Coordinates of C-alpha atoms and ligand atoms in Angstrom, one line a residue:
Chain Q
X1 CA 181.5 14.5 -104.5
X2 CA 182.2 11.0 -103.7
X3 CA 178.7 9.2 -103.4
X4 CA 179.0 7.1 -100.6
X5 CA 178.7 3.1 -100.5
X6 CA 175.5 1.4 -101.8
X7 CA 173.8 -1.2 -99.9
X8 CA 170.7 -2.8 -100.7
X9 CA 167.5 -1.6 -98.2
X10 CA 166.6 -4.1 -96.0
X11 CA 164.0 -4.8 -93.5
X12 CA 164.1 -7.3 -90.8
X13 CA 160.8 -8.7 -89.2
X14 CA 161.8 -9.4 -85.9
X15 CA 159.9 -12.5 -84.4
X16 CA 159.3 -12.6 -81.2
X17 CA 161.6 -15.8 -78.9
X18 CA 164.0 -15.8 -81.2
X19 CA 167.5 -14.2 -81.2
X20 CA 167.4 -12.3 -84.9
X21 CA 169.8 -9.4 -85.9
X22 CA 171.7 -8.1 -88.5
X23 CA 174.5 -10.0 -89.1
X24 CA 173.6 -13.4 -87.3
X25 CA 173.6 -15.4 -90.4
X26 CA 174.8 -18.9 -90.9
X27 CA 175.6 -19.0 -94.5
X28 CA 177.5 -15.6 -94.2
X29 CA 180.6 -18.0 -95.4
X30 CA 180.7 -18.6 -99.3
X31 CA 182.7 -21.7 -101.4
X32 CA 184.3 -20.0 -104.3
X33 CA 186.0 -22.9 -105.2
X34 CA 185.9 -26.6 -104.8
X35 CA 190.1 -28.5 -103.8
X36 CA 191.3 -25.2 -104.8
X37 CA 189.5 -25.1 -108.5
X38 CA 187.4 -21.3 -108.7
X39 CA 183.7 -22.3 -109.8
X40 CA 184.1 -19.4 -111.8
X41 CA 186.0 -21.0 -113.5
X42 CA 183.9 -24.4 -113.9
X43 CA 181.3 -22.9 -114.8
X44 CA 182.8 -21.1 -117.5
X45 CA 184.3 -24.0 -119.0
X46 CA 181.4 -26.7 -118.3
X47 CA 178.6 -24.7 -118.3
X48 CA 176.0 -24.4 -115.2
X49 CA 174.4 -26.4 -113.8
X50 CA 177.1 -28.8 -113.1
X51 CA 177.9 -31.6 -110.5
X52 CA 181.8 -31.4 -109.2
X53 CA 183.2 -34.1 -107.5
X54 CA 186.3 -34.2 -105.6
X55 CA 188.9 -37.0 -106.4
X56 CA 190.6 -36.5 -103.4
X57 CA 187.6 -36.4 -101.1
X58 CA 186.3 -40.2 -102.6
X59 CA 189.5 -41.3 -101.6
X60 CA 190.0 -39.6 -98.3
X61 CA 186.9 -41.0 -97.1
X62 CA 187.5 -44.9 -98.0
X63 CA 191.0 -44.3 -96.7
X64 CA 189.9 -42.9 -93.4
X65 CA 186.8 -45.7 -93.3
X66 CA 189.0 -48.0 -93.9
X67 CA 191.6 -47.3 -91.0
X68 CA 189.0 -46.5 -88.9
X69 CA 187.9 -50.3 -89.5
X70 CA 190.6 -52.3 -89.7
X71 CA 192.0 -51.1 -86.6
X72 CA 189.3 -52.3 -84.6
X73 CA 188.5 -55.6 -85.9
X74 CA 191.3 -57.4 -88.4
X75 CA 189.5 -58.7 -91.2
X76 CA 187.8 -55.7 -93.4
X77 CA 186.9 -55.7 -97.1
X78 CA 184.1 -52.4 -98.7
X79 CA 182.3 -53.4 -101.2
X80 CA 181.4 -50.1 -103.2
X81 CA 177.4 -49.7 -103.8
X82 CA 176.7 -49.1 -106.9
X83 CA 173.7 -47.5 -106.2
X84 CA 174.6 -44.6 -104.9
X85 CA 176.6 -43.9 -107.4
X86 CA 177.6 -45.9 -110.5
X87 CA 179.2 -43.4 -112.4
X88 CA 182.7 -44.8 -114.0
X89 CA 185.2 -42.3 -113.0
X90 CA 183.9 -43.0 -109.0
X91 CA 183.4 -46.7 -109.3
X92 CA 186.9 -46.9 -110.4
X93 CA 188.3 -44.4 -107.7
X94 CA 187.0 -47.4 -105.2
X95 CA 188.3 -49.7 -106.9
X96 CA 191.9 -48.4 -106.6
X97 CA 191.7 -47.8 -103.3
X98 CA 190.6 -51.9 -102.7
X99 CA 186.8 -51.5 -102.3
X100 CA 185.1 -54.6 -104.5
X101 CA 182.1 -53.8 -106.6
X102 CA 178.0 -54.3 -104.5
X103 CA 175.3 -54.8 -107.2
X104 CA 171.8 -54.7 -107.1
X105 CA 171.2 -55.0 -111.3
X106 CA 172.6 -56.6 -114.3
X107 CA 173.5 -53.8 -115.9
X108 CA 174.9 -52.4 -112.4
X109 CA 176.8 -56.1 -112.6
X110 CA 178.2 -55.6 -116.7
X111 CA 179.2 -52.3 -115.5
X112 CA 181.8 -53.8 -112.8
X113 CA 183.0 -56.6 -115.2
X114 CA 183.9 -53.5 -117.8
X115 CA 185.4 -51.7 -115.4
X116 CA 188.1 -54.6 -114.9
X117 CA 186.4 -56.2 -111.6
X118 CA 186.2 -60.0 -111.2
X119 CA 183.3 -61.8 -110.9
X120 CA 184.6 -63.4 -107.4
X121 CA 184.8 -59.7 -106.5
X122 CA 181.3 -58.8 -107.0
X123 CA 178.6 -59.1 -104.2
X124 CA 174.8 -59.6 -106.4
X125 CA 172.4 -58.6 -104.0
X126 CA 168.7 -57.6 -104.6
X127 CA 165.5 -59.1 -105.1
X128 CA 165.3 -58.8 -109.4
X129 CA 167.5 -61.4 -111.1
X130 CA 167.0 -63.0 -114.2
X131 CA 167.7 -66.4 -114.8
X132 CA 170.6 -65.4 -117.1
X133 CA 172.0 -63.5 -114.7
X134 CA 172.2 -65.6 -111.8
X135 CA 173.9 -68.0 -114.6
X136 CA 176.4 -65.3 -115.5
X137 CA 177.3 -64.8 -111.7
X138 CA 178.0 -68.8 -111.1
X139 CA 180.0 -69.1 -113.8
X140 CA 181.9 -65.8 -112.7
X141 CA 182.3 -66.8 -108.9
X142 CA 180.1 -64.1 -107.8
X143 CA 179.0 -63.9 -104.7
X144 CA 175.3 -64.2 -105.3
X145 CA 173.0 -62.9 -102.3
X146 CA 169.4 -64.6 -102.1
X147 CA 166.5 -62.4 -101.4
X148 CA 163.9 -65.1 -101.3
X149 CA 163.1 -68.6 -101.9
X150 CA 161.7 -68.3 -105.2
X151 CA 164.9 -67.5 -106.1
X152 CA 167.1 -69.9 -104.1
X153 CA 165.2 -72.6 -105.7
X154 CA 165.8 -71.5 -108.7
X155 CA 169.7 -71.3 -108.1
X156 CA 169.6 -74.4 -106.9
X157 CA 167.3 -76.0 -110.5
X158 CA 170.1 -74.3 -112.4
X159 CA 173.4 -75.2 -110.9
X160 CA 171.7 -79.1 -111.2
X161 CA 170.7 -78.0 -114.5
X162 CA 173.6 -76.6 -115.8
X163 CA 176.1 -78.7 -113.7
X164 CA 177.7 -75.3 -112.5
X165 CA 178.3 -74.5 -108.2
X166 CA 177.3 -71.3 -106.7
X167 CA 178.6 -69.1 -103.8
X168 CA 175.5 -67.6 -102.3
X169 CA 175.0 -65.9 -98.8
X170 CA 171.3 -65.0 -97.4
X171 CA 170.3 -61.5 -96.7
X172 CA 168.8 -61.3 -93.5
X173 CA 166.4 -58.9 -92.1
X174 CA 165.7 -58.6 -88.6
X175 CA 164.5 -56.0 -85.4
X176 CA 167.6 -54.2 -84.5
X177 CA 165.1 -51.7 -82.6
X178 CA 164.4 -49.3 -85.9
X179 CA 161.4 -48.5 -86.9
X180 CA 160.1 -49.2 -89.6
X181 CA 161.9 -52.5 -89.6
X182 CA 162.6 -53.3 -93.1
X183 CA 161.8 -56.4 -93.7
X184 CA 160.9 -56.8 -97.6
X185 CA 163.9 -57.7 -98.2
X186 CA 165.8 -61.1 -97.6
X187 CA 165.0 -63.8 -94.4
X188 CA 163.4 -62.8 -90.9
X189 CA 165.7 -64.2 -88.5
X190 CA 163.5 -63.6 -85.1
X191 CA 160.8 -66.0 -87.0
X192 CA 163.3 -68.6 -87.8
X193 CA 163.2 -68.0 -92.2
X194 CA 166.2 -67.4 -91.8
X195 CA 167.3 -70.7 -90.4
X196 CA 165.6 -72.6 -92.7
X197 CA 166.7 -70.8 -95.9
X198 CA 170.3 -72.1 -94.7
X199 CA 169.8 -75.6 -94.0
X200 CA 167.9 -75.4 -97.8
X201 CA 171.3 -74.5 -98.7
X202 CA 173.6 -76.5 -97.1
X203 CA 171.9 -79.3 -97.9
X204 CA 171.8 -78.7 -101.6
X205 CA 175.3 -80.0 -102.8
X206 CA 176.3 -77.8 -105.4
X207 CA 175.6 -74.2 -103.1
X208 CA 178.2 -72.8 -101.1
X209 CA 177.0 -70.8 -98.5
X210 CA 179.6 -68.4 -98.2
X211 CA 178.3 -65.1 -96.1
X212 CA 175.7 -64.1 -94.2
X213 CA 174.5 -60.1 -94.7
X214 CA 171.6 -57.8 -93.9
X215 CA 171.4 -53.8 -94.4
X216 CA 169.1 -52.9 -91.5
X217 CA 168.2 -49.3 -93.6
X218 CA 170.2 -46.0 -94.7
X219 CA 170.5 -42.9 -93.1
X220 CA 170.7 -44.8 -89.9
X221 CA 171.4 -42.7 -86.9
X222 CA 171.9 -45.6 -84.4
X223 CA 175.4 -47.1 -83.9
X224 CA 174.0 -49.6 -81.5
X225 CA 171.4 -51.4 -84.2
X226 CA 174.8 -52.5 -86.3
X227 CA 176.2 -54.0 -82.7
X228 CA 172.9 -55.8 -83.0
X229 CA 173.0 -56.8 -86.7
X230 CA 176.8 -57.8 -86.0
X231 CA 175.9 -60.3 -83.2
X232 CA 173.0 -61.9 -84.9
X233 CA 174.9 -62.8 -87.8
X234 CA 177.4 -63.2 -86.2
X235 CA 175.4 -65.9 -83.8
X236 CA 174.0 -67.6 -86.8
X237 CA 177.4 -68.5 -88.0
X238 CA 178.3 -69.6 -84.7
X239 CA 175.3 -72.0 -85.1
X240 CA 176.4 -72.5 -88.7
X241 CA 180.3 -74.4 -87.8
X242 CA 178.8 -76.0 -84.7
X243 CA 175.5 -78.1 -86.6
X244 CA 177.1 -78.5 -90.0
X245 CA 181.1 -78.0 -89.3
X246 CA 180.7 -74.9 -92.0
X247 CA 183.2 -71.9 -91.6
X248 CA 181.5 -68.8 -92.9
X249 CA 183.9 -66.8 -95.1
X250 CA 182.0 -62.9 -94.5
X251 CA 179.6 -61.3 -92.7
X252 CA 178.2 -58.8 -94.7
X253 CA 176.5 -55.6 -92.5
X254 CA 175.3 -53.7 -96.0
X255 CA 175.4 -49.6 -95.8
X256 CA 173.5 -47.4 -93.9
X257 CA 176.1 -45.2 -91.6
X258 CA 174.4 -41.4 -92.1
X259 CA 176.1 -38.8 -94.2
X260 CA 176.3 -35.1 -92.8
X261 CA 173.3 -34.0 -95.1
X262 CA 170.4 -33.3 -92.7
X263 CA 167.2 -34.7 -92.6
X264 CA 164.6 -32.0 -93.4
X265 CA 162.2 -31.6 -90.0
X266 CA 165.7 -32.7 -88.5
X267 CA 165.8 -29.6 -86.0
X268 CA 170.5 -29.5 -85.4
X269 CA 172.4 -30.0 -88.2
X270 CA 173.3 -33.0 -89.1
X271 CA 176.6 -32.5 -88.3
X272 CA 176.2 -32.5 -84.5
X273 CA 173.8 -35.3 -84.6
X274 CA 174.5 -38.1 -86.6
X275 CA 177.2 -40.8 -85.1
X276 CA 181.0 -40.8 -86.7
X277 CA 182.4 -43.4 -88.4
X278 CA 184.2 -44.1 -85.5
X279 CA 181.1 -44.9 -83.5
X280 CA 179.3 -46.9 -85.7
X281 CA 182.6 -49.0 -86.1
X282 CA 183.2 -49.5 -82.6
X283 CA 179.8 -51.0 -82.3
X284 CA 179.8 -53.6 -85.3
X285 CA 183.5 -55.0 -84.0
X286 CA 182.1 -54.8 -79.9
X287 CA 179.2 -57.1 -81.3
X288 CA 181.7 -59.3 -83.2
X289 CA 184.0 -59.5 -80.4
X290 CA 181.1 -60.6 -78.1
X291 CA 180.7 -63.9 -80.3
X292 CA 184.5 -64.7 -79.9
X293 CA 185.4 -66.5 -83.1
X294 CA 188.5 -68.5 -83.1
X295 CA 190.8 -67.5 -85.6
X296 CA 189.9 -69.7 -88.5
X297 CA 186.2 -69.5 -87.6
X298 CA 186.8 -65.2 -87.4
X299 CA 184.9 -63.8 -90.5
X300 CA 185.8 -61.4 -93.1
X301 CA 183.8 -58.2 -92.2
X302 CA 182.2 -56.5 -95.9
X303 CA 180.5 -53.2 -95.5
X304 CA 178.6 -51.7 -98.4
X305 CA 178.5 -48.1 -97.5
X306 CA 177.1 -45.6 -99.7
X307 CA 176.5 -42.6 -98.8
X308 CA 178.5 -41.6 -95.9
X309 CA 181.7 -42.5 -98.5
X310 CA 180.3 -39.9 -101.2
X311 CA 178.2 -37.6 -99.9
X312 CA 180.4 -35.3 -99.2
X313 CA 182.5 -35.3 -102.2
X314 CA 180.1 -34.4 -104.3
X315 CA 178.9 -31.0 -105.2
X316 CA 176.2 -29.0 -108.0
X317 CA 176.9 -25.3 -108.9
X318 CA 174.0 -23.5 -109.9
X319 CA 172.9 -20.3 -111.6
X320 CA 170.5 -17.4 -110.7
X321 CA 167.9 -17.0 -113.0
X322 CA 165.7 -14.3 -110.8
X323 CA 164.8 -13.1 -107.7
X324 CA 161.5 -12.9 -106.8
X325 CA 159.0 -11.5 -103.9
X326 CA 156.6 -14.1 -103.3
X327 CA 152.9 -13.5 -102.1
X328 CA 153.1 -12.7 -98.6
X329 CA 156.5 -10.9 -98.8
X330 CA 159.3 -14.2 -98.5
X331 CA 162.0 -13.5 -100.7
X332 CA 162.5 -16.2 -103.3
X333 CA 165.5 -17.4 -105.9
X334 CA 164.5 -19.2 -109.3
X335 CA 168.1 -21.2 -110.0
X336 CA 168.9 -23.3 -112.8
X337 CA 169.2 -26.8 -111.3
X338 CA 165.7 -28.2 -110.6
X339 CA 164.8 -31.4 -108.5
X340 CA 165.1 -33.7 -111.7
X341 CA 169.1 -33.5 -110.7
X342 CA 168.9 -33.3 -106.4
X343 CA 166.1 -35.9 -106.3
X344 CA 167.4 -36.1 -102.3
X345 CA 166.1 -32.7 -101.6
X346 CA 163.1 -34.1 -101.2
X347 CA 164.5 -35.6 -97.6
X348 CA 167.3 -33.5 -97.1
X349 CA 168.0 -29.5 -96.1
X350 CA 170.4 -29.2 -98.2
X351 CA 173.9 -27.1 -97.3
X352 CA 174.3 -24.3 -100.0
X353 CA 176.2 -21.7 -100.1
X354 CA 177.0 -18.4 -102.3
X355 CA 180.2 -18.8 -104.5
X356 CA 180.9 -15.5 -104.2
X357 CA 180.8 -12.9 -101.0
X358 CA 177.8 -11.7 -101.1
X359 CA 177.3 -9.5 -97.8
X360 CA 176.7 -10.2 -94.6
X361 CA 172.7 -9.5 -94.5
X362 CA 170.8 -12.6 -95.2
X363 CA 166.9 -13.0 -96.0
X364 CA 165.2 -16.5 -95.8
X365 CA 164.8 -17.5 -98.9
X366 CA 162.6 -20.4 -101.0
X367 CA 164.7 -21.8 -103.3
X368 CA 163.5 -23.5 -106.8
X369 CA 164.5 -25.2 -109.9
X370 CA 163.8 -23.7 -113.4
X371 CA 160.7 -26.5 -113.8
X372 CA 157.7 -25.4 -114.7
X373 CA 155.9 -27.6 -112.4
X374 CA 155.0 -27.1 -108.4
X375 CA 157.1 -29.4 -106.9
X376 CA 160.2 -28.2 -107.9
X377 CA 161.5 -26.8 -104.9
X378 CA 165.0 -27.1 -103.8
X379 CA 164.7 -25.8 -100.2
X380 CA 161.8 -24.1 -98.2
X381 CA 163.9 -22.1 -96.3
X382 CA 167.3 -21.4 -96.0
X383 CA 169.0 -18.3 -94.8
X384 CA 170.8 -16.5 -97.8
X385 CA 172.4 -13.2 -98.5
X386 CA 170.9 -11.3 -101.5
X387 CA 171.9 -13.0 -105.0
X388 CA 172.6 -11.3 -108.5
X389 CA 171.1 -13.1 -111.6
X390 CA 174.0 -15.0 -113.0
X391 CA 175.4 -15.4 -109.5
X392 CA 176.3 -18.6 -108.5
X393 CA 175.2 -21.4 -105.5
X394 CA 177.4 -24.7 -104.5
X395 CA 175.3 -27.3 -102.8
X396 CA 176.9 -29.2 -101.1
X397 CA 176.6 -33.2 -99.8
X398 CA 175.3 -34.3 -103.0
X399 CA 177.4 -37.1 -104.0
X400 CA 175.2 -39.7 -103.3
X401 CA 172.1 -41.1 -105.0
X402 CA 171.3 -37.7 -107.6
X403 CA 173.9 -38.6 -109.9
X404 CA 172.0 -41.9 -110.1
X405 CA 168.1 -41.2 -109.5
X406 CA 168.5 -38.3 -111.8
X407 CA 166.2 -37.6 -114.7
X408 CA 165.4 -36.3 -117.7
X409 CA 162.4 -33.7 -117.2
X410 CA 162.0 -30.1 -118.7
X411 CA 165.7 -29.7 -118.5
X412 CA 168.2 -32.7 -119.4
X413 CA 171.4 -34.0 -117.3
X414 CA 174.2 -31.5 -117.6
X415 CA 178.2 -32.3 -117.0
X416 CA 179.7 -34.3 -114.5
X417 CA 184.0 -33.0 -113.6
X418 CA 185.8 -34.7 -111.5
X419 CA 188.7 -32.5 -110.2
X420 CA 191.5 -34.8 -110.1
X421 CA 194.2 -35.0 -106.9
X422 CA 196.5 -32.7 -109.0
X423 CA 193.9 -30.1 -109.4
X424 CA 193.5 -30.4 -113.1
X425 CA 189.2 -31.1 -114.1
X426 CA 188.1 -33.9 -116.1
X427 CA 184.9 -34.2 -117.7
X428 CA 183.9 -37.5 -116.5
X429 CA 179.9 -37.2 -117.8
X430 CA 179.2 -35.1 -120.9
X431 CA 175.5 -33.3 -121.1
X432 CA 172.7 -34.7 -122.2
X433 CA 171.9 -33.5 -125.4
X434 CA 168.8 -33.4 -128.1
X435 CA 170.5 -35.4 -130.3
X436 CA 170.9 -38.1 -127.3
X437 CA 167.2 -37.2 -126.0
X438 CA 166.2 -38.1 -129.3
X439 CA 168.2 -41.0 -130.4
X440 CA 166.0 -43.7 -128.4
X441 CA 162.6 -42.4 -130.0
X442 CA 160.8 -43.8 -133.4
X443 CA 158.1 -42.2 -135.4
X444 CA 155.2 -44.1 -136.7
X445 CA 155.5 -43.3 -140.4
X446 CA 152.1 -42.6 -140.5
X447 CA 152.3 -39.6 -138.1
X448 CA 155.2 -38.0 -140.0
X449 CA 154.7 -34.4 -140.8
X450 CA 157.4 -34.2 -143.0
X451 CA 157.0 -37.2 -145.4
X452 CA 160.4 -38.9 -146.5
Chain Y
X1 CA 152.8 13.6 -105.3
X2 CA 152.8 11.2 -102.5
X3 CA 152.0 7.6 -104.3
X4 CA 153.4 5.8 -101.2
X5 CA 151.3 6.7 -98.1
X6 CA 152.1 5.3 -94.5
X7 CA 149.8 4.0 -92.2
X8 CA 149.4 6.1 -89.5
X9 CA 149.3 3.7 -86.7
X10 CA 153.2 3.0 -86.8
X11 CA 156.8 4.4 -84.7
X12 CA 159.9 4.9 -86.7
X13 CA 162.8 5.0 -84.1
X14 CA 166.0 7.7 -85.2
X15 CA 168.3 4.4 -85.2
X16 CA 165.7 2.5 -88.1
X17 CA 163.7 0.1 -85.5
X18 CA 160.1 0.3 -86.5
X19 CA 157.2 -0.4 -84.4
X20 CA 153.3 -0.7 -85.5
X21 CA 151.1 0.2 -82.6
X22 CA 148.8 -1.8 -84.6
X23 CA 149.5 -5.7 -83.9
X24 CA 152.8 -5.2 -82.1
X25 CA 155.3 -6.2 -84.5
X26 CA 158.7 -4.6 -84.9
X27 CA 160.7 -4.2 -87.4
X28 CA 165.1 -3.5 -87.7
X29 CA 165.8 -1.0 -91.3
X30 CA 169.5 -1.5 -92.4
X31 CA 170.7 2.5 -92.9
X32 CA 169.6 2.9 -96.7
X33 CA 166.1 1.3 -95.6
X34 CA 165.4 4.1 -93.3
X35 CA 166.6 6.8 -95.3
X36 CA 163.9 5.8 -97.6
X37 CA 161.6 5.7 -95.0
X38 CA 162.0 9.0 -94.1
X39 CA 161.4 9.9 -97.4
X40 CA 158.3 8.4 -97.7
X41 CA 157.2 10.0 -94.4
X42 CA 157.6 13.4 -96.0
X43 CA 155.5 12.5 -98.9
X44 CA 158.4 11.9 -101.4
X45 CA 156.9 10.2 -103.9
X46 CA 159.0 6.8 -105.6
X47 CA 160.8 8.6 -108.7
X48 CA 162.1 11.7 -106.2
X49 CA 163.6 8.8 -103.9
X50 CA 165.2 6.8 -106.3
X51 CA 166.6 9.8 -107.5
X52 CA 167.8 11.2 -104.2
X53 CA 169.5 7.9 -103.5
X54 CA 170.7 7.9 -107.2
X55 CA 172.2 10.8 -106.5
X56 CA 173.7 10.5 -103.3
X57 CA 174.8 6.4 -103.5
X58 CA 177.2 4.6 -105.7
X59 CA 174.9 2.5 -107.6
X60 CA 173.2 2.0 -111.4
X61 CA 169.9 3.1 -111.9
X62 CA 168.4 -0.7 -113.6
X63 CA 169.3 -2.1 -109.7
X64 CA 168.3 0.6 -107.5
X65 CA 164.8 0.5 -109.5
X66 CA 165.1 -3.7 -108.8
X67 CA 166.3 -2.8 -105.5
X68 CA 163.6 -0.4 -104.6
X69 CA 160.1 -2.8 -106.0
X70 CA 161.9 -5.5 -104.3
X71 CA 161.8 -3.4 -100.8
X72 CA 158.2 -1.7 -101.3
X73 CA 157.2 -5.3 -101.6
X74 CA 158.2 -6.2 -98.8
X75 CA 156.9 -3.7 -96.8
X76 CA 153.9 -3.8 -98.5
X77 CA 153.8 -7.9 -97.1
X78 CA 154.4 -6.3 -94.1
X79 CA 151.7 -3.4 -94.3
X80 CA 154.0 -0.9 -93.3
X81 CA 153.1 1.4 -96.5
X82 CA 150.2 1.1 -98.8
X83 CA 150.4 2.3 -102.5
X84 CA 148.5 3.7 -104.9
Ligands
PLP501 C1 171.7 -53.8 -100.1 C2 172.4 -52.3 -99.8 N1 173.9 -52.0 -99.7 C3 174.1 -50.9 -99.6 C4 173.5 -49.7 -99.5 C5 174.3 -48.0 -99.5 O1 173.4 -48.1 -98.2 P1 174.0 -46.3 -98.0 O2 173.8 -45.5 -99.1 O3 172.7 -45.8 -96.7 O4 175.3 -46.3 -97.1 C6 172.3 -50.4 -99.9 C7 171.1 -48.5 -100.0 O5 170.1 -48.6 -99.5 C8 171.5 -51.4 -100.2 O6 170.0 -51.6 -100.0

């Protein structure tokens, strides 16, 4: 006698007012490969969990973004936002695609230099730049974006003492109709503080004001806000030309374009609600054209786009450790990747796919990480088919901030690989191990159990 | 001996539709879920149900036991069965 095909027993509770029936399933699709390389193979070779970055997607995103802006405004320069993902291999792809480096710390600055970026192609942002860092940036002709008056006066003092010139810009904060307004960085536009800083710079004989910068926020859902920002900075540039006969080389509108990740609490998927790069570009170029710059005045548009260029090129593969039923009957799955690797799970509802066909019946599932900590919840509720221990899932859109804000906590950071355009796979960051961890530590002699 | 009982205020249709008259809640069972439920209604014990499934379906005992435990935990959470 041949036996019937088995399927696990399932009960589904009907929720009044909501359509729910067997088979309706937003995640029925699965993702068994990344750019043609099987998830199973990747894990076999590099372990689980595993971060995977697609070279192809990185290049495609950067080329596409450049094309979109360049067809709307004649002078465009991207500067890769290091803090978004500063793995050397990732930065190098962007640099090969002609992006400069946008850094906010001394070590990021050093990284960019080691990767072969010239000082003049580094934008040095951020509120914390030491005197040594400022001196180096001046000598190497980096573009120093001044955040506050104390920094401005330090730069003036250093240029005088060391007989150096500095190429500077100011960061400007402004009201573009976004709440909360980011006013903790830079000089305010509306109350005249920015103009005061500009006048002080123009009056300093060793400082050259080359640009105007703003970064109005991150994961921006409004393209219009960028039009306002472009007009505000453009207006300052015009006034500088008018009052001091000084042409500003560039206007830097920072980063902040939303990626395809859906925010927690956002009802519709991000794909349906966030503006496209085209819409951001339309707003920015229309703002800049409103100012009718002459050819010689026309500033270069610099963009420090981070997440929108890298998020969808990053994946996190993870394996199922266990299945559980919570006290209220909800299903829970424990996976081997925790919030220490997925910082963005505190604000995103990540798209998660099984890496193998698991049938079409789904159940609302809570996904926990492996850390013995209550906060280690990757997703509170997601429709997932039944997964067996050892099976894999793929977490999408993790290219931005996860590989910089991750931490070693209970679990260590895993391998990161890049799937290259030709289909080969390269290890770009080795997993940490206990030696790496303990190498930095010292135990005072009297605390040693094993005496030397 | 039945080690699992089904509350009186529960109605199950032939198609696997479940109605809890006390609360008005409704549920759907898939084929095998429905099969199991029917066995419980006939006062079959957990062990008996397990063996019946193993005979009729292509499944290894360990996976079956895990799935059954999970299914029963869920039924309990929804107050659709009582266990001793
Ligand atoms: C000054 C600056 N530029 C660029 C970025 C990149 O932003 P995003 O990743 O949102 O594009 C940031 C991030 O907050 C930033 O602070």
